[in-house]
Every structure is written in structure tokens, then in C-alpha cells.
Coordinates of N, CA and C in Angstrom, one line a residue:
X135 N -13.5 13.9 -13.6 CA -13.2 14.8 -12.5 C -11.9 15.6 -12.9
X136 N -11.8 16.5 -12.1 CA -10.5 17.1 -12.2 C -9.3 16.3 -12.3
X137 N -9.1 15.3 -10.8 CA -8.2 14.5 -10.5 C -7.7 13.6 -11.9
X138 N -9.0 12.9 -12.4 CA -8.9 12.3 -13.6 C -8.3 13.0 -14.9
X139 N -8.8 13.9 -15.2 CA -8.2 15.1 -16.2 C -6.6 15.2 -16.1
X140 N -6.4 15.7 -14.5 CA -4.8 15.6 -14.6 C -4.3 14.5 -14.7
X141 N -4.6 13.3 -14.3 CA -3.9 12.1 -14.3 C -4.0 11.4 -15.7
X142 N -4.9 12.2 -16.7 CA -4.8 11.8 -18.1 C -3.9 12.3 -18.9
X143 N -3.7 13.8 -18.4 CA -2.8 14.8 -18.8 C -1.4 14.4 -18.9
X144 N -1.3 13.7 -17.6 CA 0.2 13.6 -17.0 C 0.6 12.2 -18.0
X145 N -0.5 10.9 -18.1 CA -0.3 9.8 -18.8 C 0.3 10.1 -20.1
X146 N -0.3 11.1 -20.6 CA -0.3 11.3 -22.0 C 1.2 12.0 -22.4
X147 N 1.5 13.0 -21.3 CA 2.9 13.5 -21.5 C 3.6 12.4 -21.3
X148 N 3.6 11.6 -20.1 CA 4.7 10.6 -20.0 C 4.8 9.6 -21.2
X149 N 3.7 9.1 -22.0 CA 3.8 8.4 -23.2 C 4.4 9.1 -24.0
X150 N 4.2 10.5 -24.4 CA 4.8 11.2 -25.6 C 6.4 11.2 -25.0
X151 N 6.6 11.3 -23.8 CA 8.1 11.3 -23.5 C 8.8 10.2 -23.8
X152 N 8.2 9.2 -23.6 CA 8.8 7.8 -24.0 C 9.1 7.5 -25.1
X153 N 7.8 7.9 -26.0 CA 7.8 7.6 -27.4 C 9.1 8.3 -28.3
X154 N 9.3 9.4 -27.6 CA 10.3 10.2 -28.3 C 11.6 9.9 -28.0
X155 N 11.9 8.8 -26.9 CA 13.1 8.3 -26.6 C 13.0 6.7 -27.3
X156 N 12.3 6.6 -28.0 CA 12.1 5.0 -28.2 C 11.8 4.1 -27.4
X157 N 10.9 4.5 -26.1 CA 10.8 3.5 -25.2 C 9.5 3.1 -25.4
X158 N 9.0 2.2 -24.7 CA 7.5 1.4 -24.9 C 6.6 2.4 -24.2
X159 N 5.3 2.7 -24.9 CA 4.4 3.5 -24.5 C 3.3 2.8 -24.0
X160 N 3.6 1.5 -23.6 CA 2.7 0.4 -22.6 C 2.4 1.2 -21.3
X161 N 1.3 0.9 -20.7 CA 1.3 1.4 -19.4 C 2.2 0.8 -18.6
X162 N 2.8 1.4 -17.5 CA 3.8 0.9 -16.6 C 3.0 0.2 -15.4
X163 N 3.7 -0.7 -14.9 CA 2.9 -1.2 -13.7 C 4.1 -1.8 -12.8
X164 N 4.2 -1.7 -11.7 CA 5.3 -2.1 -10.7 C 5.3 -3.6 -10.9
X165 N 6.6 -3.9 -10.7 CA 6.6 -5.6 -11.1 C 6.1 -6.3 -9.7
X166 N 6.0 -5.7 -8.8 CA 5.7 -6.0 -7.4 C 5.2 -5.2 -6.1
X167 N 4.1 -5.7 -5.7 CA 3.4 -5.0 -4.6 C 4.1 -5.5 -3.2
X168 N 4.4 -5.1 -2.2 CA 4.7 -6.0 -0.8 C 4.0 -5.1 0.2
X169 N 2.8 -5.9 0.5 CA 2.3 -5.3 1.9 C 2.7 -5.6 3.2
X170 N 3.4 -4.6 4.1 CA 4.0 -5.0 5.3 C 3.1 -4.2 6.4
X171 N 2.8 -5.0 7.4 CA 1.9 -4.4 8.4 C 2.9 -4.0 9.5
X172 N 2.6 -3.0 10.5 CA 3.2 -2.4 11.3 C 3.6 -3.6 12.4
X173 N 4.9 -3.4 13.1 CA 5.1 -4.1 14.1 C 4.2 -4.1 15.3
X174 N 4.3 -4.6 16.3 CA 3.6 -4.7 17.5 C 3.6 -3.2 18.2
X175 N 2.5 -2.7 18.3 CA 2.4 -1.6 18.9 C 1.9 -1.5 20.3
X176 N 1.9 -0.5 21.2 CA 1.6 -0.4 22.2 C 0.2 -0.4 22.6
X177 N -0.6 -0.3 21.5 CA -2.1 -0.5 21.5 C -2.4 -1.9 21.5
X178 N -1.5 -2.6 20.9 CA -1.7 -4.2 20.4 C -1.3 -4.9 21.9
X179 N -0.8 -4.3 22.9 CA -0.7 -4.9 24.1 C -1.4 -4.4 25.2
X180 N -1.8 -3.3 25.1 CA -2.7 -2.3 26.1 C -3.7 -1.6 25.4
X181 N -4.8 -2.0 25.1 CA -5.9 -1.4 24.4 C -6.3 0.0 25.4
X182 N -5.8 0.1 26.6 CA -6.3 1.3 27.2 C -5.4 2.5 26.6
X183 N -4.2 2.2 26.1 CA -3.7 3.4 25.7 C -4.2 4.2 24.6
X184 N -5.3 3.8 24.1 CA -6.0 4.5 23.4 C -7.1 5.6 24.0
X185 N -7.2 5.4 25.2 CA -8.0 6.4 26.1 C -7.3 7.3 26.2
X186 N -6.1 7.8 26.3 CA -5.4 8.9 26.5 C -4.5 9.4 25.5
X187 N -4.1 8.3 24.5 CA -3.4 8.8 23.4 C -3.9 8.7 22.0
X188 N -3.9 9.9 21.3 CA -4.5 9.6 19.9 C -3.7 8.3 19.2
X189 N -5.0 7.8 18.3 CA -4.4 6.7 17.8 C -3.2 6.8 16.9
X190 N -3.2 7.9 16.3 CA -2.0 8.1 15.2 C -0.4 8.3 16.1
X191 N -0.7 8.7 17.4 CA 0.5 8.9 18.2 C 0.9 7.6 19.0
X192 N 0.2 6.3 18.8 CA 0.5 5.2 19.4 C 1.9 4.9 18.9
X193 N 3.0 4.3 19.5 CA 4.4 3.9 19.2 C 4.4 2.5 19.2
X194 N 5.5 2.2 18.7 CA 5.8 0.5 18.6 C 6.7 0.2 20.1
X195 N 6.3 -1.1 20.1 CA 7.1 -1.6 21.5 C 8.4 -1.9 21.2
X196 N 9.2 -2.4 21.9 CA 10.5 -2.8 21.5 C 10.6 -4.2 20.8
X197 N 9.4 -5.0 20.9 CA 9.2 -6.3 20.5 C 8.8 -5.8 18.8
X198 N 7.8 -4.7 18.5 CA 7.3 -4.4 17.4 C 8.7 -3.7 16.5
X199 N 9.8 -3.2 17.1 CA 10.8 -2.4 16.4 C 11.7 -3.8 15.7
X200 N 11.8 -4.7 16.8 CA 12.4 -5.9 16.4 C 11.8 -6.9 15.4
X201 N 10.6 -6.9 15.2 CA 9.4 -7.3 14.1 C 10.0 -6.8 12.9
X202 N 9.8 -5.5 13.0 CA 10.1 -4.5 11.8 C 11.5 -4.7 11.2
X203 N 12.7 -5.0 12.2 CA 13.8 -5.2 11.7 C 14.1 -6.6 10.6
X204 N 13.1 -7.6 11.5 CA 13.2 -8.9 10.7 C 12.6 -8.7 9.6
X205 N 11.3 -8.1 9.3 CA 10.5 -7.5 8.1 C 11.5 -6.9 6.9
X206 N 12.3 -6.1 7.7 CA 13.3 -5.7 6.6 C 14.4 -6.3 6.0
X207 N 14.6 -7.4 6.7 CA 15.6 -8.5 6.2 C 14.9 -9.5 5.4
X208 N 13.5 -9.6 5.6 CA 13.2 -10.8 4.5 C 12.6 -9.7 3.5
X209 N 12.4 -8.4 3.5 CA 12.1 -7.9 2.2 C 13.4 -7.8 1.3
X210 N 14.6 -7.6 2.1 CA 15.8 -7.6 1.3 C 16.2 -8.7 0.6
X211 N 15.9 -9.9 1.4 CA 16.2 -11.1 0.6 C 15.4 -11.4 -0.5
X212 N 14.4 -10.6 -0.5 CA 13.0 -10.8 -1.5 C 13.6 -10.2 -2.8
X213 N 13.7 -8.6 -2.6 CA 14.1 -7.8 -3.6 C 15.4 -7.8 -4.1
X214 N 16.5 -8.2 -3.4 CA 18.0 -8.0 -3.4 C 18.2 -6.7 -3.8
X215 N 18.8 -6.1 -4.7 CA 19.3 -4.7 -5.0 C 18.2 -3.9 -6.0
X216 N 16.9 -4.5 -6.2 CA 16.2 -3.8 -6.9 C 15.5 -2.3 -6.3
X217 N 15.2 -2.0 -7.1 CA 14.9 -0.3 -6.4 C 13.4 -0.3 -5.8
X218 N 13.1 0.7 -5.2 CA 11.7 0.3 -4.3 C 11.3 1.7 -4.2
X219 N 10.0 1.8 -4.2 CA 9.1 2.9 -3.9 C 8.5 2.7 -2.5
X220 N 8.3 3.6 -1.5 CA 7.9 3.4 -0.1 C 6.4 4.3 -0.2
X221 N 5.2 3.7 0.1 CA 4.1 4.4 0.6 C 3.9 4.1 1.9
X222 N 3.9 5.1 2.5 CA 4.0 5.2 4.1 C 2.8 5.7 4.8
X223 N 1.9 5.0 5.9 CA 1.2 5.7 6.6 C 1.9 6.9 7.5
X224 N 0.8 7.7 7.7 CA 1.6 9.0 8.6 C 1.6 8.5 10.1
X225 N 1.2 7.7 10.4 CA 0.8 7.1 11.7 C 2.3 6.8 12.3
X226 N 2.5 7.2 13.7 CA 4.0 7.0 14.2 C 4.4 5.6 14.0
X227 N 3.4 4.5 14.5 CA 3.7 3.2 14.4 C 4.3 2.6 13.4
X228 N 3.7 3.3 12.0 CA 4.1 2.8 10.6 C 5.3 3.4 10.4
X229 N 5.5 4.6 10.5 CA 6.8 5.4 10.3 C 8.0 4.6 11.0
X230 N 7.8 4.2 12.5 CA 8.6 3.7 12.8 C 9.4 2.3 12.2
X231 N 8.0 1.7 11.8 CA 8.2 0.3 11.2 C 9.1 0.6 9.8
X232 N 8.6 1.6 9.0 CA 9.4 2.1 8.0 C 11.1 2.3 8.2
X233 N 11.3 3.0 9.4 CA 12.4 3.3 9.6 C 13.4 2.3 10.0
X234 N 12.8 1.1 10.7 CA 13.4 0.1 10.8 C 13.7 -1.0 9.7
X235 N 12.6 -1.0 8.8 CA 12.8 -1.9 7.8 C 13.9 -1.5 6.9
X236 N 14.0 0.2 6.8 CA 15.0 0.6 5.8 C 16.4 0.5 6.3
X237 N 16.6 0.1 7.3 CA 18.1 -0.2 7.9 C 18.6 -1.7 7.4
X238 N 17.9 -2.2 6.5 CA 18.3 -3.4 6.2 C 18.4 -3.3 4.5
X239 N 18.2 -1.9 3.9 CA 18.5 -2.0 2.6 C 19.3 -1.0 2.5
X240 N 19.8 -0.8 1.2 CA 20.9 0.3 0.8 C 20.0 1.3 0.5
X241 N 20.5 2.4 1.1 CA 19.8 3.5 0.7 C 19.6 4.3 -0.8
X242 N 20.5 3.8 -1.5 CA 20.5 4.0 -3.0 C 19.4 3.3 -3.9
X243 N 19.1 2.4 -3.1 CA 17.9 1.6 -3.9 C 16.4 2.1 -3.4
X244 N 16.3 2.9 -2.5 CA 15.1 3.4 -2.1 C 15.0 4.8 -3.4
X245 N 14.1 4.7 -3.8 CA 13.9 5.9 -5.2 C 12.9 7.1 -4.5
X246 N 12.1 6.4 -3.7 CA 10.9 7.3 -3.3 C 10.5 7.0 -1.8
X247 N 10.0 8.0 -1.2 CA 9.3 7.5 0.1 C 8.0 8.6 0.1
X248 N 6.9 8.3 0.0 CA 5.7 8.9 0.2 C 4.8 8.8 1.6
X249 N 4.4 9.8 2.3 CA 3.5 9.7 3.4 C 2.1 9.6 2.7
X250 N 1.4 8.8 2.7 CA 0.2 8.7 2.6 C -1.0 8.2 3.2
X251 N -1.8 9.4 3.6 CA -2.7 9.5 4.8 C -4.0 8.3 4.4
X252 N -4.3 7.9 3.3 CA -5.5 7.0 2.9 C -5.0 5.6 3.3
X253 N -3.8 5.4 3.6 CA -3.2 4.0 4.3 C -3.5 4.0 5.6
X254 N -3.9 4.9 6.3 CA -4.0 4.8 7.8 C -5.2 3.7 8.1
X255 N -4.8 3.4 9.5 CA -5.8 2.5 10.1 C -7.1 3.0 10.0
X256 N -8.2 1.9 9.9 CA -9.6 2.1 10.1 C -9.9 3.0 11.4
X257 N -10.7 4.1 11.3 CA -10.9 4.9 12.1 C -12.0 4.5 12.9
X258 N -11.9 4.6 14.6 CA -12.5 4.2 15.5 C -13.1 5.2 16.4
X259 N -12.9 6.1 16.0 CA -13.2 7.2 16.8 C -11.9 8.2 17.6
X260 N -12.0 9.1 18.2 CA -11.0 10.0 18.5 C -10.3 9.3 19.7
X261 N -10.5 9.8 21.3 CA -9.9 8.9 22.4 C -11.0 8.1 22.4
X262 N -10.7 7.0 22.5 CA -11.6 5.6 22.6 C -11.7 5.1 24.0
X263 N -13.2 4.6 24.2 CA -13.7 3.8 25.3 C -13.4 2.5 25.0
X264 N -12.3 2.0 25.8 CA -12.1 0.5 25.4 C -13.4 -0.3 25.5
X265 N -14.3 -0.3 26.5 CA -15.6 -0.9 26.5 C -16.7 -0.8 25.2
X266 N -16.6 0.3 25.1 CA -17.3 0.9 24.1 C -16.8 0.3 22.5
X267 N -15.7 0.4 22.4 CA -15.2 -0.3 21.0 C -15.3 -1.7 21.0
X268 N -15.1 -2.5 22.3 CA -15.4 -3.9 22.3 C -16.9 -4.3 22.3
X269 N -17.7 -3.4 22.5 CA -19.2 -3.7 22.6 C -19.6 -3.5 21.0
X270 N -18.7 -2.5 20.3 CA -19.0 -2.2 19.0 C -18.6 -3.1 18.0
X271 N -17.3 -4.0 18.4 CA -17.0 -5.0 17.6 C -18.1 -6.2 17.6
X272 N -18.4 -6.3 18.8 CA -19.6 -7.7 18.8 C -20.6 -7.3 18.0
X273 N -21.1 -6.1 18.1 CA -22.2 -5.9 17.3 C -22.1 -5.8 16.0
X274 N -20.5 -5.3 15.3 CA -20.3 -5.5 14.1 C -20.1 -6.9 13.4
X275 N -20.0 -7.8 14.3 CA -20.1 -9.3 14.1 C -21.4 -9.8 13.6
X276 N -22.2 -9.2 14.4 CA -23.6 -9.4 14.0 C -24.3 -8.8 12.6
X277 N -23.9 -7.6 12.5 CA -24.3 -6.6 11.5 C -23.7 -7.1 10.1
X278 N -22.4 -7.3 10.5 CA -21.3 -7.6 8.8 C -20.4 -6.7 8.9
X279 N -19.2 -7.1 9.0 CA -17.7 -6.4 8.9 C -17.9 -5.5 7.9
X280 N -18.4 -5.5 6.6 CA -18.0 -4.7 5.6 C -18.9 -3.4 5.9
X281 N -20.3 -3.5 6.0 CA -20.9 -2.2 5.9 C -20.9 -1.6 7.5
X282 N -20.6 -2.4 8.6 CA -20.9 -1.7 9.8 C -20.0 -0.6 10.2
X283 N -20.3 0.6 10.6 CA -19.8 1.7 11.0 C -19.7 2.1 12.0
X284 N -18.3 2.1 12.9 CA -18.3 2.3 14.0 C -18.7 3.7 14.5
X285 N -19.4 4.0 15.6 CA -19.8 5.6 16.2 C -18.5 6.2 16.0
X286 N -18.5 7.3 15.3 CA -17.7 8.4 15.2 C -16.4 7.8 14.3
X287 N -16.6 6.9 13.7 CA -15.5 6.2 12.8 C -15.8 5.7 11.3
X288 N -15.4 4.5 11.0 CA -15.4 4.3 9.6 C -16.0 2.8 9.6
X289 N -16.6 2.7 8.1 CA -17.3 1.3 8.3 C -15.8 0.4 6.9
X290 N -16.0 -0.6 7.0 CA -15.1 -1.3 6.0 C -15.3 -0.7 4.6
X291 N -16.6 -0.2 4.3 CA -16.8 0.4 2.9 C -16.0 1.8 2.6
X292 N -16.0 2.3 3.7 CA -15.3 3.8 3.7 C -13.8 3.5 3.7
X293 N -13.2 2.6 4.3 CA -12.0 2.0 3.9 C -11.6 1.6 2.7
X294 N -12.4 0.8 2.3 CA -12.3 0.3 0.8 C -12.3 1.5 -0.1
X295 N -13.2 2.4 -0.1 CA -13.6 3.7 -1.1 C -12.0 4.3 -0.9
X296 N -11.2 4.6 0.2 CA -10.3 5.6 0.3 C -9.2 4.5 -0.5
X297 N -9.0 3.3 -0.1 CA -8.0 2.4 -0.6 C -7.9 2.2 -2.0
X298 N -9.3 2.4 -2.6 CA -9.4 2.4 -4.1 C -9.2 3.5 -4.6
X299 N -9.3 4.8 -4.1 CA -8.8 6.1 -4.7 C -7.3 6.0 -4.7
X300 N -6.6 5.5 -3.8 CA -5.1 5.4 -3.9 C -4.4 4.9 -4.9
X301 N -5.2 3.9 -5.4 CA -4.7 3.0 -6.6 C -4.3 4.1 -7.4
X302 N -4.9 5.0 -8.1 CA -4.8 6.0 -9.1 C -3.5 6.8 -8.7
X303 N -3.6 6.9 -7.5 CA -2.0 7.6 -6.9 C -0.8 7.2 -7.3
X304 N -0.8 5.8 -6.8 CA 0.0 4.7 -7.0 C 0.6 4.3 -8.3
X305 N -0.3 4.3 -9.3 CA -0.1 4.0 -10.6 C 0.5 5.4 -11.5
X306 N 0.0 6.7 -11.0 CA 0.5 7.8 -11.3 C 1.8 7.8 -10.9
X307 N 2.2 7.7 -9.8 CA 3.7 7.7 -9.2 C 4.6 6.6 -9.8
X308 N 4.2 5.7 -10.0 CA 5.0 4.7 -10.9 C 5.3 5.2 -12.3
X309 N 4.1 5.7 -12.9 CA 4.7 6.2 -14.6 C 5.3 7.4 -14.2
X310 N 5.2 8.4 -13.4 CA 6.2 9.5 -13.2 C 7.6 9.1 -13.0
X311 N 7.9 8.3 -12.0 CA 9.1 7.7 -11.7 C 9.6 7.0 -13.0
X312 N 9.1 6.3 -13.7 CA 9.5 5.2 -14.8 C 9.9 6.4 -15.8
X313 N 9.2 7.6 -15.8 CA 9.5 8.7 -17.1 C 10.8 9.2 -16.5
X314 N 11.2 9.3 -15.5 CA 12.6 10.0 -15.1 C 13.9 8.9 -14.9
X315 N 13.3 7.8 -15.2 CA 14.4 6.7 -15.0 C 15.1 6.4 -16.2
X316 N 16.3 5.4 -16.2 CA 16.7 5.2 -17.5 C 16.5 3.9 -17.8
X317 N 16.3 3.1 -16.9 CA 15.8 1.9 -17.0 C 14.4 1.4 -17.2
X318 N 13.5 2.2 -16.3 CA 12.2 1.8 -16.1 C 11.8 0.5 -15.4
X319 N 12.7 0.3 -14.7 CA 12.6 -1.3 -14.0 C 12.5 -0.9 -12.2
X320 N 12.1 -2.0 -11.5 CA 12.1 -2.0 -9.9 C 10.8 -2.1 -9.4
X321 N 10.9 -2.5 -8.0 CA 9.9 -2.9 -7.3 C 9.1 -1.8 -6.7
X322 N 7.8 -1.9 -6.4 CA 7.1 -0.9 -5.4 C 6.9 -1.4 -4.1
X323 N 7.2 -0.9 -3.1 CA 7.0 -1.1 -1.8 C 6.0 -0.5 -1.1
X324 N 5.0 -0.8 -0.6 CA 3.9 -0.4 0.2 C 4.2 -0.5 1.6
X325 N 4.4 0.5 2.5 CA 4.4 0.4 4.2 C 2.9 0.8 4.3
X326 N 2.1 -0.5 4.9 CA 0.6 0.3 5.1 C 0.4 -0.1 6.8
X327 N -0.2 1.0 7.0 CA -0.7 0.8 8.7 C -1.9 0.0 8.8
X328 N -1.4 -1.4 9.2 CA -2.6 -2.4 9.3 C -2.8 -3.1 10.8
X329 N -3.0 -2.0 11.4 CA -3.2 -2.5 12.9 C -4.5 -3.4 13.1
X330 N -4.5 -4.1 14.3 CA -5.5 -4.9 14.7 C -5.9 -6.1 13.6
X331 N -7.0 -5.9 12.6 CA -7.5 -6.9 12.1 C -7.0 -6.9 10.7
X332 N -6.2 -5.5 10.3 CA -5.5 -5.5 9.2 C -6.5 -5.0 8.0
X333 N -7.4 -4.1 8.1 CA -8.4 -3.6 7.3 C -7.9 -3.1 5.9
X334 N -6.9 -2.5 6.1 CA -6.1 -1.7 4.8 C -5.8 -2.8 3.9
X335 N -4.8 -3.9 4.6 CA -4.4 -4.7 3.5 C -5.5 -5.5 2.9
X336 N -6.5 -6.1 4.0 CA -7.5 -6.7 3.3 C -8.4 -6.2 2.1
X337 N -8.6 -4.6 2.4 CA -9.2 -4.1 1.6 C -8.3 -3.7 0.1
X338 N -7.2 -3.9 0.5 CA -6.3 -3.8 -0.9 C -6.6 -4.7 -1.5
X339 N -6.7 -5.9 -0.7 CA -6.7 -7.3 -1.4 C -8.0 -7.4 -2.4
X340 N -9.0 -6.9 -1.6 CA -10.2 -6.9 -2.3 C -10.2 -6.1 -3.5
X341 N -9.8 -5.0 -3.7 CA -9.5 -4.0 -4.7 C -9.0 -4.8 -6.0
X342 N -7.9 -5.5 -5.7 CA -7.0 -6.1 -6.5 C -7.7 -7.4 -7.4
X343 N -8.3 -8.1 -6.3 CA -8.9 -9.5 -6.8 C -10.4 -9.5 -6.9
X344 N -10.9 -8.4 -6.6 CA -12.4 -8.1 -7.0 C -13.3 -9.2 -6.1
X345 N -12.6 -9.6 -4.7 CA -13.3 -10.1 -3.8 C -14.7 -9.7 -3.5
X346 N -15.8 -10.8 -3.7 CA -17.2 -10.2 -3.4 C -17.1 -9.7 -1.5
X347 N -17.8 -8.6 -1.6 CA -18.1 -8.2 -0.1 C -18.7 -9.2 0.8
X348 N -19.8 -10.1 0.4 CA -20.1 -11.4 1.1 C -19.0 -12.1 1.9
X349 N -17.8 -12.1 1.1 CA -16.7 -13.3 1.5 C -15.8 -12.4 2.9
X350 N -16.2 -11.0 3.0 CA -15.5 -10.3 4.0 C -16.1 -10.8 5.2
X351 N -17.7 -11.3 5.5 CA -18.5 -11.5 6.5 C -17.7 -13.0 6.9
X352 N -17.2 -13.6 6.2 CA -17.0 -15.1 6.6 C -15.3 -15.4 6.8
X353 N -14.5 -14.2 6.5 CA -13.1 -14.3 7.1 C -12.4 -13.3 7.8
X354 N -11.4 -13.5 8.1 CA -10.7 -12.7 9.2 C -9.2 -12.5 8.5
X355 N -8.8 -11.3 8.2 CA -7.4 -11.2 7.5 C -6.2 -12.0 8.9
X356 N -5.0 -12.5 8.1 CA -4.2 -12.9 9.3 C -3.1 -11.8 9.8
X357 N -3.1 -11.9 10.9 CA -2.5 -10.9 11.7 C -0.8 -11.3 11.6
X358 N -0.1 -10.8 10.7 CA 1.1 -11.2 10.3 C 1.9 -9.9 9.8
X359 N 3.1 -9.5 10.3 CA 3.8 -8.2 9.8 C 4.3 -8.3 8.6
X360 N 4.4 -9.7 7.9 CA 4.9 -9.5 6.6 C 3.6 -10.5 5.8

């Protein structure tokens, strides 16, 4: 495809740039990927918020901001002064989580922040009817979590496909930033919108670990911010 051709061209240019400077032409990979779920949101404590507020405008609660600050402190202790790239969902609650996380970091170590729409929450429809969504989740339990598609929304398969397509972008950005750096070192931080049962984080895990689809029907992702 055009996207793959463009990536191939950028990869060759990056390899040529590194070769001309005596650097390794081996494929560049991030040394670490950290997945952080957003803090507690208004929708987590009051599902009726989705009735009148678009999902992407649901904010964090005060508790959620404190959780995000704690996540930032944990991240800082994990990476120390290593450089970071942030991939952040454009949803309000996730952007607010990033803002709080970033307060624990040295601004100089954040080399890039990218808002990435493919990392948003699984789509359940527009303005949501609480009882209808609850009924759909019960039906999903019987049908199978991965293939069940919410009315006017997405299935787990849909989420998996867009998360998988994001991997190419992630690697391309790592390659590009490596080519512009002097040391070619650093960690990659992903801030992902993981509301509810954490479908984004779970399908990201499936992509990397080649987890069987049948496994998704037997397990539930843990609801944790880090």
C-alpha cells in the first residue's frame, strides 16, 4: 500500500543516514513500552454522564488526577532521566492524565508528544443509553468478547485492527527520532485511553504476544492505572 511504501522509503533513508555516520543500520526498537490507563473519570463513577456528555469530553475526577500524579511518580522512578516519547489519546480524560503525569518529569526528557486517535476507548455509540449498554454487555458475555460488536459501536476485533495499524506508526516515529538523535537511546512511553475494561491495553498485549482470540473470552483485563 501507499503507507507501507512510504514507511519503506523512510526506513531506507534512515538506514542510509545512519550508515553514512558510522551508526548501526539494525532496526531500531524502543527499549521499553509503558502502558498507563487514564485515572478515574466521571464516567467511572457515574455512567449516566454518557447520556448527555460525549465520551471524548468525559473528564477526570479529583481522585483521577491524584491517581495520574501517582502514576507520574512511579514512571519517573522507573525511567529516571531517560528520554521519553508520549503517544496520547485525544480524549479529554487521557490528555488530563498525561498533564498530571508530566508534572513528575523533567520537560527536557520528553522528546515528543503525539495525539493518536487510534488509541481511544472502544466505541460504544454516541450519546449512550445506560440500560442499553448494560444489556449489550450482558449479551457480549454470551456471544464472546472479541467478536461482539456494540450497536453503533465497535467490536474487540475492530479495536485490535486499529491498534495493530498503530504499531507501524510507533516504529516509524522511533526510527525518525533515532535518526535525529546523537545517542539513539531512550524509552518510549505510551499514554493510552483505557477506560472500563481496558480494551486498548489488552489488544495491544494481544498484538505483541500473539495471544489466541479464544483467550479473550476467558479473561478480563485488570483495572489498574499502571
